[in-house]
Coordinates of C-alpha atoms and ligand atoms in Angstrom, one line a residue:
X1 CA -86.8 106.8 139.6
X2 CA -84.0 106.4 142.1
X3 CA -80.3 107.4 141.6
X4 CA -77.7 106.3 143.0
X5 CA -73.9 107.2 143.9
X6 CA -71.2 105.9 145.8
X7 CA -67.4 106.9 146.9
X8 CA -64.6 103.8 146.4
X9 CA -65.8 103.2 150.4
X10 CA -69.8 102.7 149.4
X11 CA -69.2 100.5 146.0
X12 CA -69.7 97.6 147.0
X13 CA -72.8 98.3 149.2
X14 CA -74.0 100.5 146.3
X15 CA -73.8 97.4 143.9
X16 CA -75.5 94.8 146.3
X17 CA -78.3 97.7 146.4
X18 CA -78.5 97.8 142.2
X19 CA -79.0 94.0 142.5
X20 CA -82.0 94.0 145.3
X21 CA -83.5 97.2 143.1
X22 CA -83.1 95.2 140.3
X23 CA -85.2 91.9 141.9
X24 CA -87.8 94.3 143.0
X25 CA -88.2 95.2 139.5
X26 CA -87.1 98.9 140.5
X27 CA -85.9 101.8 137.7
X28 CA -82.1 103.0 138.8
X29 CA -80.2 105.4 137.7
X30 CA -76.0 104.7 139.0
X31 CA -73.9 107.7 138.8
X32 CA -70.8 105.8 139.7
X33 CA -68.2 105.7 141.6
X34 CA -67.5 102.1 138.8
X35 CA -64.9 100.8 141.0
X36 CA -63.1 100.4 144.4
X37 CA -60.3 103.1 143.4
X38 CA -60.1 105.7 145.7
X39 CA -62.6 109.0 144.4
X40 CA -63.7 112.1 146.3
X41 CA -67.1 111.7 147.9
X42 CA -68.3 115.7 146.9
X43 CA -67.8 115.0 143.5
X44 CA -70.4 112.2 143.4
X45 CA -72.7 113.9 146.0
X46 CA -73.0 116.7 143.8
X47 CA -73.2 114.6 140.6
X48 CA -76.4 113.3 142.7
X49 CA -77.6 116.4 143.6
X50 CA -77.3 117.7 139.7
X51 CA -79.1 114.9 138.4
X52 CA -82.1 115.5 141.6
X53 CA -82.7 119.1 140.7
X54 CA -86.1 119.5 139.4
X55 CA -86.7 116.0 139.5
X56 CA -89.0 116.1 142.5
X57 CA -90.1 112.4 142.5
X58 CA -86.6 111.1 142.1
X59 CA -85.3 109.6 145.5
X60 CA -81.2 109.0 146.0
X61 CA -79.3 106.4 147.6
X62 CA -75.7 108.2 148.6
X63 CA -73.0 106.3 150.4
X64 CA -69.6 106.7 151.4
X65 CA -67.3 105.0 154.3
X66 CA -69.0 106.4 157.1
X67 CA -72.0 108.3 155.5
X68 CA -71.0 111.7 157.3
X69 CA -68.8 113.1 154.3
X70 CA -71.7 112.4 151.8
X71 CA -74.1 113.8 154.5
X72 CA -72.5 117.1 154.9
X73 CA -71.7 117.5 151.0
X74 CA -75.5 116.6 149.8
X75 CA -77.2 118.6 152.4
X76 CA -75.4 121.7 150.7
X77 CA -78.3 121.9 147.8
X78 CA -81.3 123.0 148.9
X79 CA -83.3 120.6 147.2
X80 CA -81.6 118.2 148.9
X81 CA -82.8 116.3 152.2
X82 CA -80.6 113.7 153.2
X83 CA -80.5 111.2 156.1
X84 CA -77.8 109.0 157.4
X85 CA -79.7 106.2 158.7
X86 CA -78.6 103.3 160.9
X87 CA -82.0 101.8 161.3
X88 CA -85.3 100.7 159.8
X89 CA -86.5 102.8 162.2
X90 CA -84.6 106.1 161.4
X91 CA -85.7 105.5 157.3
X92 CA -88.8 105.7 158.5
X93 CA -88.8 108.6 160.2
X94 CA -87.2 110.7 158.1
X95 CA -89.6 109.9 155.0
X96 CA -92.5 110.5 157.8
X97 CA -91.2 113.8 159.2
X98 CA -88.3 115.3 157.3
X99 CA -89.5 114.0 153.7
X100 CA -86.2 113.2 153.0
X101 CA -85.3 112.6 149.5
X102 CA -81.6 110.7 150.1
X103 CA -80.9 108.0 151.9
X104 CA -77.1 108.1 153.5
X105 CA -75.6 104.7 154.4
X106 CA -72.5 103.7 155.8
X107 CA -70.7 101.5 153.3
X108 CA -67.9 100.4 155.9
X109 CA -70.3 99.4 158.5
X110 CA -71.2 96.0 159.4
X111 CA -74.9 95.5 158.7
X112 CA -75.8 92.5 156.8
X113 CA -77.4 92.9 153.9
X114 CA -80.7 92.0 155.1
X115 CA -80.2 94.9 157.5
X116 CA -79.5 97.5 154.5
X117 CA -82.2 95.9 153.0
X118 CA -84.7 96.5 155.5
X119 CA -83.2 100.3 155.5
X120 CA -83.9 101.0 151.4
X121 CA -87.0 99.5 151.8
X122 CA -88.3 101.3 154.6
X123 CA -87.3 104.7 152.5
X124 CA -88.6 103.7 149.7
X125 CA -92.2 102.7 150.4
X126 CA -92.8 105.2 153.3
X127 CA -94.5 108.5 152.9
X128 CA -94.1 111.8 154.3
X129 CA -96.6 112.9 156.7
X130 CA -97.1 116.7 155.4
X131 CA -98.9 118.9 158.1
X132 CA -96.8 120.4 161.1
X133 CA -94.2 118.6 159.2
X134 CA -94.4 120.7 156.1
X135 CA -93.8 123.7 157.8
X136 CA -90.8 122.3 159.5
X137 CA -89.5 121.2 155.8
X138 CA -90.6 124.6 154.8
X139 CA -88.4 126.7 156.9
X140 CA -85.3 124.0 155.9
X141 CA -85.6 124.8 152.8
X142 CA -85.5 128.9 153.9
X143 CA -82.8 128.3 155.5
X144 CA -80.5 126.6 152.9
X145 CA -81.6 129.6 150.6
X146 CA -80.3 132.1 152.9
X147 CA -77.1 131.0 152.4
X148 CA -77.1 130.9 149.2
Ligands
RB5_1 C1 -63.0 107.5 152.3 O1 -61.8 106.9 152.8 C2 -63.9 108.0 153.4 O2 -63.3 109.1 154.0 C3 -65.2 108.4 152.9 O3 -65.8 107.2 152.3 C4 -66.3 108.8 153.9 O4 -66.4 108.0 155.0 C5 -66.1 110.2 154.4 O5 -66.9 110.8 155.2

């Protein structure tokens, strides 16, 4: 399953993503934002993160204006490993090594939608490497409980 959430700055971008789910034949879950009125992006990061918790197969696509603001809010959860990618490169990456299970984008950039799609697909069909890189996930998720 994969969830996703937006701010007013990430609708649109979150709604050509349903569609490109949707011709891959892809389950979705969208926890809004349903329009381009202005919201607060912590409200749906945590709506996200709520619906994610004991869910471990469920991956999330979060975006916002820039993709920092829903960055910063999601990575708040423990559970939660997000990554503000640019790149198909950098969704790689952090499915390889950092088994991220959010994918951040930046709804007010300029990427053509070929490039986003490249970007969700990457995430999507990559899978984390485990070893060394367990460990390193490991002590993230240490450290997010000793905050807590
Ligand atoms: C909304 O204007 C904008 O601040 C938000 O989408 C995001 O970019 C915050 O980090």
């Amino acid at each position: 399953m994969i969830v996703l959430a937006s701010d007013h700055a990430g609708f649109k971008l979150k709604e050509k993503i349903k569609k490109y789910l949707q011709k891959l034949n892809l389950e979705f879950k969208d926890l809004g934002a349903t329009d381009t009125n202005s919201v607060d992006y912590p409200i749906y990061a945590k709506k996200m993160a709520l619906y994610m918790k004991d869910r471990a197969e469920t991956k999330g696509i979060l975006i916002c204006g820039t993709g920092i603001g829903m960055s910063i809010a999601i990575n708040r959860f423990y559970y939660i490993r997000g990554a503000l990618c640019k790149d198909k490169k950098t969704a790689i990456l952090c499915r390889q090594h950092n088994d991220a299970n959010v994918l951040i984008l930046a709804g007010r950039n300029k990427g053509t939608m070929l490039h986003y799609r490249k970007i969700v697909k990457a995430f999507l069909n990559t899978k984390f490497l485990g070893d060394r890189h367990q460990r390193r996930v490991d002590m993230l998720i240490d450290l997010a409980k000793e905050q807590n």
